[in-house]
PDB file of C-alpha atoms in Angstrom:
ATOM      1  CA  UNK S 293     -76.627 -91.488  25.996  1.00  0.00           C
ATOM      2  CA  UNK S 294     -75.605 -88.825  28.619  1.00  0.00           C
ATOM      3  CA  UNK S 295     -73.675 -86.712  25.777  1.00  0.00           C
ATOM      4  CA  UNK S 296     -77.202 -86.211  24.128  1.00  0.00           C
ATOM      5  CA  UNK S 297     -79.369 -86.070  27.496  1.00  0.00           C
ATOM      6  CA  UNK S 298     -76.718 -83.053  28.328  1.00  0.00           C
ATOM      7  CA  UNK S 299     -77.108 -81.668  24.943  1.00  0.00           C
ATOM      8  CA  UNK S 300     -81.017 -81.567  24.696  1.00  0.00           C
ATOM      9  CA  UNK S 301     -80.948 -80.324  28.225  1.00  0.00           C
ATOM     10  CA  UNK S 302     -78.301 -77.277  27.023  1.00  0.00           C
ATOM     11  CA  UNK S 303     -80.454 -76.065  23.731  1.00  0.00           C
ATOM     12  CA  UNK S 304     -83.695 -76.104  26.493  1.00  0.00           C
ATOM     13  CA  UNK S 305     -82.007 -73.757  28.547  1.00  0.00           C
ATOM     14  CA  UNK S 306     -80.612 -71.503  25.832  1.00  0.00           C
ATOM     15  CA  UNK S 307     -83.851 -70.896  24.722  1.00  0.00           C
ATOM     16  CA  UNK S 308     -85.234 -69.772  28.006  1.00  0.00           C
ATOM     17  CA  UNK S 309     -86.544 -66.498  28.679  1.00  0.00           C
ATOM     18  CA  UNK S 310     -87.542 -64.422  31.803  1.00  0.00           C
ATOM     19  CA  UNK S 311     -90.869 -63.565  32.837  1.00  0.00           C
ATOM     20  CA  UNK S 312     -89.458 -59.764  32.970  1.00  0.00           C
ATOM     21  CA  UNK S 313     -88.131 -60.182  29.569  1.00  0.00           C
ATOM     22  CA  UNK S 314     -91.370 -61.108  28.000  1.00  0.00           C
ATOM     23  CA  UNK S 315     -93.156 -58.614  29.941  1.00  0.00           C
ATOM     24  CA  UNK S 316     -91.117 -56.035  28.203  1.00  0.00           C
ATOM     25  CA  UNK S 317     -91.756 -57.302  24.740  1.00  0.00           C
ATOM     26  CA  UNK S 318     -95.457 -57.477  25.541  1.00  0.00           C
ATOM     27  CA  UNK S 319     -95.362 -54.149  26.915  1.00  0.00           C
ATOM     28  CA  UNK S 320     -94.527 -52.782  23.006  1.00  0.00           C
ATOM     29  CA  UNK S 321     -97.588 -53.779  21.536  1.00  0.00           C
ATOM     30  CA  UNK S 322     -99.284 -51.610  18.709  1.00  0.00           C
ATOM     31  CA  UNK S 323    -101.841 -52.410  16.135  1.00  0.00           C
ATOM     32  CA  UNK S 324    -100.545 -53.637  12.790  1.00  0.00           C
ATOM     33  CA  UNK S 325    -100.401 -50.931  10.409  1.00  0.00           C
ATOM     34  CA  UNK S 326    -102.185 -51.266   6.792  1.00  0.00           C
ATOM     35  CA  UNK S 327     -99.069 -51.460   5.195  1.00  0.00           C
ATOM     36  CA  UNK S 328     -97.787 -54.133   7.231  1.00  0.00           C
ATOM     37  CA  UNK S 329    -101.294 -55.832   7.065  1.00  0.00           C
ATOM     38  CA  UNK S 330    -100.489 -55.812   3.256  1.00  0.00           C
ATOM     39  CA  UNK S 331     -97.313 -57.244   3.305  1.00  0.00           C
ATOM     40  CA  UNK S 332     -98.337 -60.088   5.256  1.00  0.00           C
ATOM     41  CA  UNK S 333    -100.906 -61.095   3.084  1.00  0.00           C
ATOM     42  CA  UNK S 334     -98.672 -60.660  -0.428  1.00  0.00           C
ATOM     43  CA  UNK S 335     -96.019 -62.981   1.842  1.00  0.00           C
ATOM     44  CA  UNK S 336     -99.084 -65.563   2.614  1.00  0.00           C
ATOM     45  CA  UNK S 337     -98.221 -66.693  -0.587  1.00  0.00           C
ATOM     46  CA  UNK S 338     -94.942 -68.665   0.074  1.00  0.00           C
ATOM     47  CA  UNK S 339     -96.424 -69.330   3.681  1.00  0.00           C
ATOM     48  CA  UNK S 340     -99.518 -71.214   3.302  1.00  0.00           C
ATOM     49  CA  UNK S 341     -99.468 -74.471   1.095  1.00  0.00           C
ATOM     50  CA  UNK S 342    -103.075 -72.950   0.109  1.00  0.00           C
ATOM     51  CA  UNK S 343    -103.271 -69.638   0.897  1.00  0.00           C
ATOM     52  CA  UNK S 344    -106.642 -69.167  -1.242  1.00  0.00           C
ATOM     53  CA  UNK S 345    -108.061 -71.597   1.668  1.00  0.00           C
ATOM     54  CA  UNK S 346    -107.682 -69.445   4.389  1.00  0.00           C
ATOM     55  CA  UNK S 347    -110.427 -68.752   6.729  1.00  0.00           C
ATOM     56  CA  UNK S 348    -111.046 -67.751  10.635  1.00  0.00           C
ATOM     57  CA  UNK S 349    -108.060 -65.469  10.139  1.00  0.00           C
ATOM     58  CA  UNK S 350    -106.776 -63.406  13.126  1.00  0.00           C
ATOM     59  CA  UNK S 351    -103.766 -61.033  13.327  1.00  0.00           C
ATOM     60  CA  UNK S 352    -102.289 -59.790  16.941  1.00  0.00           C
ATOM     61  CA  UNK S 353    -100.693 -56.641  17.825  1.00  0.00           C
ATOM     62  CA  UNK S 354     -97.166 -55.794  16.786  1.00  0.00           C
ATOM     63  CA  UNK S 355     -94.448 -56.515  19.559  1.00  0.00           C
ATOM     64  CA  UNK S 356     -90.704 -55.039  19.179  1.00  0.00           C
ATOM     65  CA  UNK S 357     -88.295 -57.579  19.402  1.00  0.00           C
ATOM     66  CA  UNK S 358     -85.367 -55.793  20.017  1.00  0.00           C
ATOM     67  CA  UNK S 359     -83.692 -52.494  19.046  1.00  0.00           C
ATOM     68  CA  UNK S 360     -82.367 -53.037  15.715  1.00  0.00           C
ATOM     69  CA  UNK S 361     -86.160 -52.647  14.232  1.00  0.00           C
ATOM     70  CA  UNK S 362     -86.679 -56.582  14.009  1.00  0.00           C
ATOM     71  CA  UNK S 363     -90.371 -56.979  14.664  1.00  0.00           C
ATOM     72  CA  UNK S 364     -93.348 -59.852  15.372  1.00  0.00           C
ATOM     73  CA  UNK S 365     -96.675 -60.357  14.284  1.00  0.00           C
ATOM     74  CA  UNK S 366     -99.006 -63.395  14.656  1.00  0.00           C
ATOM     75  CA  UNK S 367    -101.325 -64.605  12.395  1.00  0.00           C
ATOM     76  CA  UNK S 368    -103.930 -67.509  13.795  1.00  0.00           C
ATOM     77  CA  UNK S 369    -105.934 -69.320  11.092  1.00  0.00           C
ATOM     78  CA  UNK S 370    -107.297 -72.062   9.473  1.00  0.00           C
ATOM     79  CA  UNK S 371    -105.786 -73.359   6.327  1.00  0.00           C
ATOM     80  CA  UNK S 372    -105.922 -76.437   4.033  1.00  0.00           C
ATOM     81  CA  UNK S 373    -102.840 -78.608   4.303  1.00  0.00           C
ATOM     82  CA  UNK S 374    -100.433 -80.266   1.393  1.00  0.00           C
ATOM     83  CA  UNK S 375    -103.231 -82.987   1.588  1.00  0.00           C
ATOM     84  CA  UNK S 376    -106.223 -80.733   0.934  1.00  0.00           C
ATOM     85  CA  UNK S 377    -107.911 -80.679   4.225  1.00  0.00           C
ATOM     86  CA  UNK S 378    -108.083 -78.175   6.855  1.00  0.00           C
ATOM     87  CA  UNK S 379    -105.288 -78.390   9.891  1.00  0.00           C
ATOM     88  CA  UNK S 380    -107.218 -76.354  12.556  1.00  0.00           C
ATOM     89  CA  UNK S 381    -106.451 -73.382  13.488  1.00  0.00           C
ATOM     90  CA  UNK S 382    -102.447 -72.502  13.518  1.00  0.00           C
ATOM     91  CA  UNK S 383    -100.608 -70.061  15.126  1.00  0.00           C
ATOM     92  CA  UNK S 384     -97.708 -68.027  12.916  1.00  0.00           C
ATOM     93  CA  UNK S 385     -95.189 -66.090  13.899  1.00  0.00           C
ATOM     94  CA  UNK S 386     -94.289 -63.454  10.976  1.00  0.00           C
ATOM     95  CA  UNK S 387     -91.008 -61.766  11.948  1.00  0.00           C
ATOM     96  CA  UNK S 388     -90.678 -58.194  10.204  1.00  0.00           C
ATOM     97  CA  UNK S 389     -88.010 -56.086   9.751  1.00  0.00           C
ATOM     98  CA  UNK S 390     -88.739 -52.476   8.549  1.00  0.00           C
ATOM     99  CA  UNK S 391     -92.391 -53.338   7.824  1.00  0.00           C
ATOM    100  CA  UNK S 392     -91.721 -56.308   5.777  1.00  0.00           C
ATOM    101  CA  UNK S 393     -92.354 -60.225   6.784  1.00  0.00           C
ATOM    102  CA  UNK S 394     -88.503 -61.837   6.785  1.00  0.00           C
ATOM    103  CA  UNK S 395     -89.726 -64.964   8.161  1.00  0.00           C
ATOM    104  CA  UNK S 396     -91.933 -67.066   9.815  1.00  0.00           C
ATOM    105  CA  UNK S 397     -92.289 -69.526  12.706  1.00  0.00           C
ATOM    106  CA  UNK S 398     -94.638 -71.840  12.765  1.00  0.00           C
ATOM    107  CA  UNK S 399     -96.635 -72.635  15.991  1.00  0.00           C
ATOM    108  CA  UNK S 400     -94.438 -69.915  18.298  1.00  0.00           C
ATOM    109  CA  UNK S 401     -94.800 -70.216  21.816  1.00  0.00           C
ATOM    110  CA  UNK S 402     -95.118 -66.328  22.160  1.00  0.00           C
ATOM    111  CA  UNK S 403     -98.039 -66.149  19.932  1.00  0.00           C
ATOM    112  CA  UNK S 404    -100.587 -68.291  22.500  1.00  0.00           C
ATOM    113  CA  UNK S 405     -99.520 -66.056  25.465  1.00  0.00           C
ATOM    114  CA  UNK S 406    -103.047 -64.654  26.826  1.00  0.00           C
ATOM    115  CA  UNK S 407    -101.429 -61.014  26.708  1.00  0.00           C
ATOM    116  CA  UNK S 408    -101.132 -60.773  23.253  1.00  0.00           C
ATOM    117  CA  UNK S 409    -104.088 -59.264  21.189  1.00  0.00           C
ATOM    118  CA  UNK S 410    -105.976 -60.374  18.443  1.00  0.00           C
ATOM    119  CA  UNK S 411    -108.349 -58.943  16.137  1.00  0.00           C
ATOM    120  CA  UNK S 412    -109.935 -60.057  12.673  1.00  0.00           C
ATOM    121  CA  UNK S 413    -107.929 -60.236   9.503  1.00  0.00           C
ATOM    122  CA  UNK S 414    -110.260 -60.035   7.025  1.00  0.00           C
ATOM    123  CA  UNK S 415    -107.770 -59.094   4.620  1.00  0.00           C
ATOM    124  CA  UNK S 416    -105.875 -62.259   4.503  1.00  0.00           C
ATOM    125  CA  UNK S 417    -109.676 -64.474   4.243  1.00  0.00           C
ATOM    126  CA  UNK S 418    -110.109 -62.077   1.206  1.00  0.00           C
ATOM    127  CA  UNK S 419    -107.484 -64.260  -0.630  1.00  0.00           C
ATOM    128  CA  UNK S 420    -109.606 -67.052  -1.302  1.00  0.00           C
ATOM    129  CA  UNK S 421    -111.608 -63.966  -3.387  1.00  0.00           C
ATOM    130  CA  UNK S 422    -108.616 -63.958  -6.145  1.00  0.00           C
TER     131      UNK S 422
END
């Protein structure tokens, strides 16, 4: 029992970050472009169990993650689940790399910090159009 109270307690801590740290990542923000707008919503494809159900969608501002061109964008909104109702609204980190999505995280920490901004994405509602 203390070998796995030491081990949860060691993968908390390597996850930790500084406030300074995410200062400086917050400090990058820029508007998505339209091409990465685009991207995102051809990816919400494999992200969303039913991405034609999406609705109250939000995108934030694009932070730099580090210097090697490895991105973050996050997408709030409300989607149907694998059981056909609606889950609430979710937060989604979209990692890009070069302007295209290379992965996701759902429910990031980072994307509910009150310093990132949001703004409509009326692009990705326009799914449920197809």
């Amino acid at each position: 029992m203390k070998r796995l109270t030491v081990l949860s307690a060691a993968l908390a801590l390597a996850g930790c970050v500084t406030q300074e740290q995410v200062d400086k990542v917050v400090a990058t923000q820029r508007p998505a472009t339209t091409a990465e707008k685009s991207a995102i919503v051809s990816a919400a494809r494999d992200y969303f169990v039913d991405p034609y159900s999406v609705r109250d969608a939000e995108i934030s501002n694009v932070v730099r993650l580090n210097d090697q061109g490895l991105e973050a964008v996050c997408v709030k909104a409300n989607a149907k689940n694998r059981m056909g109702g609606y889950t609430g609204r979710q937060a989604t980190s979209v990692r890009l790399l070069n302007g295209k999505p290379v992965g996701t995280l759902e429910n990031a920490p980072a994307c509910y910090l009150p310093q990132m901004r949001f703004e409509r994405f009326p692009e990705l509602e326009a799914l449920k159009n197809l």
